[in-house]
Tab-separated table of C-alpha atoms in Angstrom:
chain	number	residue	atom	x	y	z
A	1	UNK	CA	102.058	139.071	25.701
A	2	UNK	CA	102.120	138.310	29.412
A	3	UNK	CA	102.328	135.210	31.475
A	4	UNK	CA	103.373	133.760	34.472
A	5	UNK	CA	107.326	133.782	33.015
A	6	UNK	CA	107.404	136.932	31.457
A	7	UNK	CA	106.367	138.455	34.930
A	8	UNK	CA	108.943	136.189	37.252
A	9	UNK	CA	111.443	137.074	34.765
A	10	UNK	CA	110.847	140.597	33.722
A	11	UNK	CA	110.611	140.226	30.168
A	12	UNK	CA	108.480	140.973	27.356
A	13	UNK	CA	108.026	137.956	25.505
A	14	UNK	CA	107.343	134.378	26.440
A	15	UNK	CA	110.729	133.503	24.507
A	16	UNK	CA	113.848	131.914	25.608
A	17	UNK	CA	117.369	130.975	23.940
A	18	UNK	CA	118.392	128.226	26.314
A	19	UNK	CA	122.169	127.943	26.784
A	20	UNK	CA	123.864	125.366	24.267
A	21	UNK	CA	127.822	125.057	24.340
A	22	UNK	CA	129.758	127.324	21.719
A	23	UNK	CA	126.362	129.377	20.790
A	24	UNK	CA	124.760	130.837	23.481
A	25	UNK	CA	127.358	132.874	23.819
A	26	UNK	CA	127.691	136.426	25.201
A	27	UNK	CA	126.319	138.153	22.090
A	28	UNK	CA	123.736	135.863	21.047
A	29	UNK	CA	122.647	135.970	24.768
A	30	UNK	CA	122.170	140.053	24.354
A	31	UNK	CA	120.223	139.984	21.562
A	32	UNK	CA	117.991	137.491	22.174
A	33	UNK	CA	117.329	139.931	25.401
A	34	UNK	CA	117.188	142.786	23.613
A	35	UNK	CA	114.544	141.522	21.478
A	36	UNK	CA	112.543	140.975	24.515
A	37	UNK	CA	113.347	137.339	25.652
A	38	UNK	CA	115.650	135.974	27.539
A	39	UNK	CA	119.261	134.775	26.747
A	40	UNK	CA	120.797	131.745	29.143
A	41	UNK	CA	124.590	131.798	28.486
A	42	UNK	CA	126.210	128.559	28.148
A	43	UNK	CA	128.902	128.225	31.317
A	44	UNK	CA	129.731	124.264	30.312
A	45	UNK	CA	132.861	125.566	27.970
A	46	UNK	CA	134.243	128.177	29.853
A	47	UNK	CA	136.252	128.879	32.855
A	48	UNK	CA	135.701	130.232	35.659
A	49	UNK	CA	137.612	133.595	34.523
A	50	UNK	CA	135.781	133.279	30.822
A	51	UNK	CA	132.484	132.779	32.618
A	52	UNK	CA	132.972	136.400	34.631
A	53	UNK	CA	134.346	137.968	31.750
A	54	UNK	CA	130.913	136.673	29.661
A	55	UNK	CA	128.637	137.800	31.995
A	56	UNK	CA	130.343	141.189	31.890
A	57	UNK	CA	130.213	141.475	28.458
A	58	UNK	CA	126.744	140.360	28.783
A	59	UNK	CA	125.641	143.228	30.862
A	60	UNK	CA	127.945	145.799	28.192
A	61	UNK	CA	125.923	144.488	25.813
A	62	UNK	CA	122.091	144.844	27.519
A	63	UNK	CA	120.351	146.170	30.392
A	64	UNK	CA	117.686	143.162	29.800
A	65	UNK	CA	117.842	140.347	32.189
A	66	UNK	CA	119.397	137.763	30.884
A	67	UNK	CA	120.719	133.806	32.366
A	68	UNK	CA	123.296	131.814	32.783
A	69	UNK	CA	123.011	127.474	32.434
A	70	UNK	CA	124.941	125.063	34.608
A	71	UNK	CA	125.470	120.760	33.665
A	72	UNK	CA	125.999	120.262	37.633
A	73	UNK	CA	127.045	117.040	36.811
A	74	UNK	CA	130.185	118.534	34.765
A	75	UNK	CA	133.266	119.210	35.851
A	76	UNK	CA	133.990	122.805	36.572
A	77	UNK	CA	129.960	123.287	36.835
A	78	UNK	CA	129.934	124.318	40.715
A	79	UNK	CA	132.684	126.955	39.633
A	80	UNK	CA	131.351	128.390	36.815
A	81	UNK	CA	127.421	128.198	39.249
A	82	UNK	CA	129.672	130.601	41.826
A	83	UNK	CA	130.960	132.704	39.824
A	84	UNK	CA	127.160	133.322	38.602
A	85	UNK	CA	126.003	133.852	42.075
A	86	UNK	CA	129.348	136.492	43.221
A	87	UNK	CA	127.928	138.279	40.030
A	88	UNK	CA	124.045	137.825	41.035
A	89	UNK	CA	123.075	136.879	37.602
A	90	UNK	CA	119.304	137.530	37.137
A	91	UNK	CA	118.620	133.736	36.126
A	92	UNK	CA	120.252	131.010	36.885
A	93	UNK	CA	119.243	127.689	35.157
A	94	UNK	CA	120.536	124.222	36.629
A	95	UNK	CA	120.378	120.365	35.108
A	96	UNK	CA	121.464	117.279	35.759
A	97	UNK	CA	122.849	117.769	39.535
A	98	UNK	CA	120.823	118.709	43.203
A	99	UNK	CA	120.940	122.622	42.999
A	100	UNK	CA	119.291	123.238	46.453
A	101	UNK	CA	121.840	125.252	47.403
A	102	UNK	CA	121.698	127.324	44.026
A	103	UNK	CA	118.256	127.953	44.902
A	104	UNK	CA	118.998	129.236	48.113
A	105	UNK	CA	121.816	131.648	47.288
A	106	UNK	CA	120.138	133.414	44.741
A	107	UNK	CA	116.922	133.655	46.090
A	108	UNK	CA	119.546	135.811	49.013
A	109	UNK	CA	119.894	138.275	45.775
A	110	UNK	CA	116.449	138.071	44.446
A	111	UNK	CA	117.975	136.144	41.496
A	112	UNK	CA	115.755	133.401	40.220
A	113	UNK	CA	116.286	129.619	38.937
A	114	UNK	CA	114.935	127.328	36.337
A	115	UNK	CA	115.179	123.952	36.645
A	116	UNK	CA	115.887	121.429	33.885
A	117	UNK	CA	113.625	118.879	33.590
A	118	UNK	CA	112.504	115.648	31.589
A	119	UNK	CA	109.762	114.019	34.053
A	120	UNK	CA	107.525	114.818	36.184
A	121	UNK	CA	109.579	113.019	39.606
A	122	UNK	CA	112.414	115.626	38.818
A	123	UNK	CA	109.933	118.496	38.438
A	124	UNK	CA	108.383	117.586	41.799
A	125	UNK	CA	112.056	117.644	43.263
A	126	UNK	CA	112.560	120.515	41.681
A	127	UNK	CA	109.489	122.591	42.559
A	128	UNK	CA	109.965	121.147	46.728
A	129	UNK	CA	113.154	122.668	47.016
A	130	UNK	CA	112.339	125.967	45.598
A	131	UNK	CA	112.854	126.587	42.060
A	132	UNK	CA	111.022	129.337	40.391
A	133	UNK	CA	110.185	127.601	36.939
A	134	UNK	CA	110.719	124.436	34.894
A	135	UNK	CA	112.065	124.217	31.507
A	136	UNK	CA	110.608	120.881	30.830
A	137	UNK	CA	112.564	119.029	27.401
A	138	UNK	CA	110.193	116.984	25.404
A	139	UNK	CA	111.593	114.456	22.776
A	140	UNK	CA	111.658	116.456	19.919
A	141	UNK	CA	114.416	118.371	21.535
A	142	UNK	CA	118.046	118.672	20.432
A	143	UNK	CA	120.751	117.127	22.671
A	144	UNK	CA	119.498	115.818	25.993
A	145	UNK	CA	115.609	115.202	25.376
A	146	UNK	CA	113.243	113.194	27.254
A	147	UNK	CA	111.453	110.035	26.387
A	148	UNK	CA	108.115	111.451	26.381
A	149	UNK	CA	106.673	113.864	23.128
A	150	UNK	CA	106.420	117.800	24.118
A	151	UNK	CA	103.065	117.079	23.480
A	152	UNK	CA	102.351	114.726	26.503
A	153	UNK	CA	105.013	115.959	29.101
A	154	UNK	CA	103.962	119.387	28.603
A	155	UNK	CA	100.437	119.113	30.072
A	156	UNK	CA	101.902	116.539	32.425
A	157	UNK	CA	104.032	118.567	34.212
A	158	UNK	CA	101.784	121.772	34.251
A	159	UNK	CA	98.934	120.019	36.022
A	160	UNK	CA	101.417	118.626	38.838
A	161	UNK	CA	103.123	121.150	39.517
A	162	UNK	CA	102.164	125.097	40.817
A	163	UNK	CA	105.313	126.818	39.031
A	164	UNK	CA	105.181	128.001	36.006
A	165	UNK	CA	106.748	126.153	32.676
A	166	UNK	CA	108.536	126.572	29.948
A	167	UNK	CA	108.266	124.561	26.922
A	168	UNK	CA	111.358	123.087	24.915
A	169	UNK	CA	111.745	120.783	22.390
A	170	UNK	CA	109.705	120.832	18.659
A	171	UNK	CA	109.393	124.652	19.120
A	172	UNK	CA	110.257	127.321	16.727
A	173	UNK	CA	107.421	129.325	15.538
A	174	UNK	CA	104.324	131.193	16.132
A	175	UNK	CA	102.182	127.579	15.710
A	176	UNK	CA	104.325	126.075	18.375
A	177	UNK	CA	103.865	129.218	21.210
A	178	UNK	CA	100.432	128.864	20.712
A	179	UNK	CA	100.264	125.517	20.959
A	180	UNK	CA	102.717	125.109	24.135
A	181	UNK	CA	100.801	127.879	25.904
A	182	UNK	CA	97.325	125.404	25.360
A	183	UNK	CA	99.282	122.654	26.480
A	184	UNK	CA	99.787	124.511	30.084
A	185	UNK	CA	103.174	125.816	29.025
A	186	UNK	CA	103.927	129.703	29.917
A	187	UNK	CA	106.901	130.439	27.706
A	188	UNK	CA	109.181	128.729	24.855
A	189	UNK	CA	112.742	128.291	24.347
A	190	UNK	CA	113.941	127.545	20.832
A	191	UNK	CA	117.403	126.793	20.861
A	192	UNK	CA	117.410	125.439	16.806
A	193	UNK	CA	115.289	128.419	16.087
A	194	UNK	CA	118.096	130.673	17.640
A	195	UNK	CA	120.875	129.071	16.850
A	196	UNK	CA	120.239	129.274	13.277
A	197	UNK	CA	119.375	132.933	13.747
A	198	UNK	CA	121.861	135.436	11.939
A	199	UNK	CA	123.701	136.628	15.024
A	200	UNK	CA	124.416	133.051	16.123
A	201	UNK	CA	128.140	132.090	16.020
A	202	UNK	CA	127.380	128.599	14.945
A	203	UNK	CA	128.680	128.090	11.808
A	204	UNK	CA	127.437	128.856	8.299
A	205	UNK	CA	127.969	125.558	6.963
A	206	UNK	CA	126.147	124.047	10.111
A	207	UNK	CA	123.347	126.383	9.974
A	208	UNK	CA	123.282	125.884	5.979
A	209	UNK	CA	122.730	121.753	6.766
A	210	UNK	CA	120.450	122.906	9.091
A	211	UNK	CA	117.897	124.757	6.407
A	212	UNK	CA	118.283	122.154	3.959
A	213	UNK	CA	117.284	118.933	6.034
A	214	UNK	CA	114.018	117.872	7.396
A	215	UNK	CA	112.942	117.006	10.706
A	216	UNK	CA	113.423	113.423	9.551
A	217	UNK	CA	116.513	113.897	9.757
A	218	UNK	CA	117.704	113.209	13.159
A	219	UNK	CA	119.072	110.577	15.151
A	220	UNK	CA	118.063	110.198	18.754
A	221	UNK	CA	120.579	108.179	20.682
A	222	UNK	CA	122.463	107.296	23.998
A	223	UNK	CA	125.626	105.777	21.896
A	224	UNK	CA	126.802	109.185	21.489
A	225	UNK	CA	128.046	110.799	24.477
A	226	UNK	CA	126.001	108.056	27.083
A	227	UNK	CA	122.867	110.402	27.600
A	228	UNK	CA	119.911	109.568	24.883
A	229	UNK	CA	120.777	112.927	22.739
A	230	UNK	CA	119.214	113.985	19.275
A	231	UNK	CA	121.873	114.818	16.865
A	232	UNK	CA	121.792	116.231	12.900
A	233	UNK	CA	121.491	112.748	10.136
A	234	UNK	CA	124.449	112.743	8.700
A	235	UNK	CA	127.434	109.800	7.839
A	236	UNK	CA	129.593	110.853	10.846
A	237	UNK	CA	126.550	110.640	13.233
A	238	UNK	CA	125.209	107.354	12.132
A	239	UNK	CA	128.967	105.712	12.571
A	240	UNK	CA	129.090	107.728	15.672
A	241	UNK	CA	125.702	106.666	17.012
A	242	UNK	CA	125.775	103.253	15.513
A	243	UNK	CA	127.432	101.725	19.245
A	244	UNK	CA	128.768	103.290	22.325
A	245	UNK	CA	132.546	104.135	21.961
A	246	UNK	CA	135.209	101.762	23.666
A	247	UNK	CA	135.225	102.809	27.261
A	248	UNK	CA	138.852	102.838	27.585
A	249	UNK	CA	139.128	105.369	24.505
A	250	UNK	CA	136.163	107.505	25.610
A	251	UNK	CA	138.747	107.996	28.790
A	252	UNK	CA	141.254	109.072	26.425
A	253	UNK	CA	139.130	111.323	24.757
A	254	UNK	CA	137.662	112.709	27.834
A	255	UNK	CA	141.282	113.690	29.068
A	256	UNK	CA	141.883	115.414	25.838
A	257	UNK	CA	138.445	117.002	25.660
A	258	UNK	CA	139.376	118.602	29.304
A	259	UNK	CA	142.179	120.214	27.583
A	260	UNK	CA	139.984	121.517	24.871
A	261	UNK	CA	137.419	123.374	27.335
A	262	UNK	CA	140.184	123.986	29.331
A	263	UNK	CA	139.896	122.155	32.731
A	264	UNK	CA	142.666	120.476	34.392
A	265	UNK	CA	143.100	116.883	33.255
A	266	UNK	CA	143.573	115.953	37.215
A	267	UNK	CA	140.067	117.839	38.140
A	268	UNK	CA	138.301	115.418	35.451
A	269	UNK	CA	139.906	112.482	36.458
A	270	UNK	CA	138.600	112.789	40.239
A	271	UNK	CA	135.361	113.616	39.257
A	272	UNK	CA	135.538	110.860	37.869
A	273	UNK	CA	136.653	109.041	40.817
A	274	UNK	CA	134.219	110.937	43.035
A	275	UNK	CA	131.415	109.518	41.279
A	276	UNK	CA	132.430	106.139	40.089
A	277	UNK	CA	128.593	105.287	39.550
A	278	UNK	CA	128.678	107.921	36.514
A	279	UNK	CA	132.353	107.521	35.481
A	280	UNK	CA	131.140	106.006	32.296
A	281	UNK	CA	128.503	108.631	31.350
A	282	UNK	CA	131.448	111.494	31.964
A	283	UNK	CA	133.831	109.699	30.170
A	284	UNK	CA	131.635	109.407	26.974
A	285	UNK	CA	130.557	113.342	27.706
A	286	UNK	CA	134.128	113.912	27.641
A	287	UNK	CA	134.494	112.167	24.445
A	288	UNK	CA	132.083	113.668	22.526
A	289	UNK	CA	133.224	117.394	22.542
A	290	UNK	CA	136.292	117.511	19.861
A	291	UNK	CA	132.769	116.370	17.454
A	292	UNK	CA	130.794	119.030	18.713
A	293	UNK	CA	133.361	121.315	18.702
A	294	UNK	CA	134.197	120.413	14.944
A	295	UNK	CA	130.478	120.996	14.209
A	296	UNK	CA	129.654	123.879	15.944
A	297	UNK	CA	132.540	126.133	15.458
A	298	UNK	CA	134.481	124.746	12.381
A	299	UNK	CA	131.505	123.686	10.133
A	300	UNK	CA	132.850	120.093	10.020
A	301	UNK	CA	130.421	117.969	9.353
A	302	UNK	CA	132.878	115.490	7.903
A	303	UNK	CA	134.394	114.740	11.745
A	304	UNK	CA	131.988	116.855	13.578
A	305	UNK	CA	128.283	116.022	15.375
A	306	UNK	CA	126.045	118.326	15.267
A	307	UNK	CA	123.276	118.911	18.578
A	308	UNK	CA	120.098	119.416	16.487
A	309	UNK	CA	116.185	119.259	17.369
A	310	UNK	CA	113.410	117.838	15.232
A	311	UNK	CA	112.362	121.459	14.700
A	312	UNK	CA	114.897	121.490	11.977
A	313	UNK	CA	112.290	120.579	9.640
A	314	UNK	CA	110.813	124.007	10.463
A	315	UNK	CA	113.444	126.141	9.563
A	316	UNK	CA	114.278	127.420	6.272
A	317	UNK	CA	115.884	130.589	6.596
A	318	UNK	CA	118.823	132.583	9.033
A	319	UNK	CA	116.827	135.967	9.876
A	320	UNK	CA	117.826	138.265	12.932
A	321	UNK	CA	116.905	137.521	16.355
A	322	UNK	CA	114.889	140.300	16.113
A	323	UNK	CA	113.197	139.310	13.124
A	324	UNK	CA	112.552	135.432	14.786
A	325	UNK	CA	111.168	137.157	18.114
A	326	UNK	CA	108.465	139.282	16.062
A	327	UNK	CA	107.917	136.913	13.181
A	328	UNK	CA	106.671	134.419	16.125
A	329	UNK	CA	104.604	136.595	17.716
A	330	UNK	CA	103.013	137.818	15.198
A	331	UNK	CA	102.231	134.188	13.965
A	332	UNK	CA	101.043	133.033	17.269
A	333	UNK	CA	98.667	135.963	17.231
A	334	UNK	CA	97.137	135.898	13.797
A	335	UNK	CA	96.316	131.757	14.579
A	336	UNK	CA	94.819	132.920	17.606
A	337	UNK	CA	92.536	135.147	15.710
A	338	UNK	CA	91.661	132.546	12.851
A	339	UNK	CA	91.079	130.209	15.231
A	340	UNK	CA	88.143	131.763	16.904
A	341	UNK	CA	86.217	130.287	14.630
A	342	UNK	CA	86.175	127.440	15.875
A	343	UNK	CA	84.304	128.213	18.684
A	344	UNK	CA	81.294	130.781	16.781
């Protein structure tokens, strides 16, 4: 299959892992690649020496282009975003921040960037200062969704803007390709789909949750870690979710959170200071990753929160990337076929 994305990006497939903290790591990245998408490591846990070592590993592992996603609102973010351009990663995908200046440094290499989006003002910002693509986040989406349905932001976006776009957010089969490519949409990423895939490192009790729920059950708040984020139903999230954490102990948390992804305390707390407008939104960012963390990597869903998109309700089993990657496309083209019906 070829569109728009799979020619900017040199791929095969119209499929894309997007980079999620403690799973699109180095390996899932590579396969994901292999198979013929494209695989967007997650920077926002590393340092600056872990992110160079994972892109190398990265490239040990595939000759396929692959990415690399920076939260330029984070601490460390700018870092991790230089290190990516010194190593003139193929694909560099930005959020939350201005990344002008991304743009323009790896467009020096011939490197290419996706912006993040979850309206159509940011994707006009992003599109006027040069970025190759969007990957616009409709509702259904895990973590840090819009307000509007993939169904109405999709077809939004694609008619204002002349870059091409990538769907995310209630996507993670053949139905949903199809569907985001009528909507004006020129790719998919599926991060539920892939992290639930066997060569994801997210846990086997997480990904075991993840089979047996439904898409009902989710919980789509901003009392979690101050962005509206979709998180896995479970006791711990509704307590967590139920009101915003006490500022002063989200600062506590944040300080021992920097520890955890290990960032100097003192580089947090002026980041904090240098933006005193969004000292309350890092704090409870901050706060929020000894939950994920639990979640993710130990399988606690006792203590631990658990990122997870509506799309959950469309997953019942942990096959190979591989397998996910051709099971889609097959699916997306034998609906394709049926459906000419329709128009006989």
């Amino acid at each position: 299959m070829k569109t728009r994305i799979t020619e900017l990006l040199g791929i095969e497939h119209p499929l894309l892992l997007p980079g999620m903290s403690w799973i699109s790591t180095p390996e899932l990245v590579a396969a994901v690649s292999n198979a013929g998408g494209l695989g967007i490591l997650a920077s926002g846990p590393l340092t600056v020496g872990e992110t160079r070592a994972a892109i190398q590993r990265i490239r040990e592992l595939t000759d396929r282009p692959f990415g690399i996603g920076v939260t330029l609102l984070m601490p460390g973010a700018k870092e991790n975003a230089e290190v990516a351009l010194e190593e003139k990663v193929p694909v560099i995908n930005f959020s939350l921040g201005k990344g002008d200046w991304l743009v323009k440094r790896a467009h020096e290499y011939g490197g290419k960037v996706i912006a993040t989006v979850v309206s159509e003002k940011h994707a006009l910002s992003a599109q006027s200062i040069g970025a190759d693509a969007l990957l616009v986040t409709g509702h259904e989406a895990a973590a840090h969704g819009g307000d509007v349905t993939s169904l109405v932001l999709v077809p939004a976006i694609a008619a204002k803007v002349s870059i091409p776009v990538i769907a995310t957010g209630g996507f993670a089969d053949g139905r949903g390709l199809l569907a985001a490519l009528a909507l004006g949409a020129e790719a998919v990423a599926m991060g539920s789909r892939f992290a639930t895939s066997a060569e994801s490192p997210l846990h086997q009790k997480t990904k075991e949750a993840v089979v047996a729920r439904s898409e009902q059950d989710t919980i789509y708040s901003k009392n979690f870690d101050g962005i509206p984020a979709r998180v896995m139903r479970t006791p711990r999230s509704i307590k967590a979710t139920r009101k915003p954490m006490n500022f002063l102990l989200a600062c506590w948390e944040a300080t021992r959170a920097a520890r955890m992804v290990k960032q100097p305390v003192w580089k947090v707390m002026i980041g904090m200071l240098a933006m005193m407008d969004k000292v309350k939104l890092l704090a409870y960012f901050g706060a929020s990753v000894p939950r994920l963390k639990a979640a993710t990597i130990d399988g606690d869903l006792q203590q631990g929160v658990q990122f997870i998109g509506q799309t959950q309700g469309l997953i019942h089993d942990m096959p190979g990337v591989e397998e996910i990657v051709q099971r889609v496309l097959r699916e997306a083209e034998e609906i394709h076929q049926q459906q000419q019906r329709f128009w006989q």
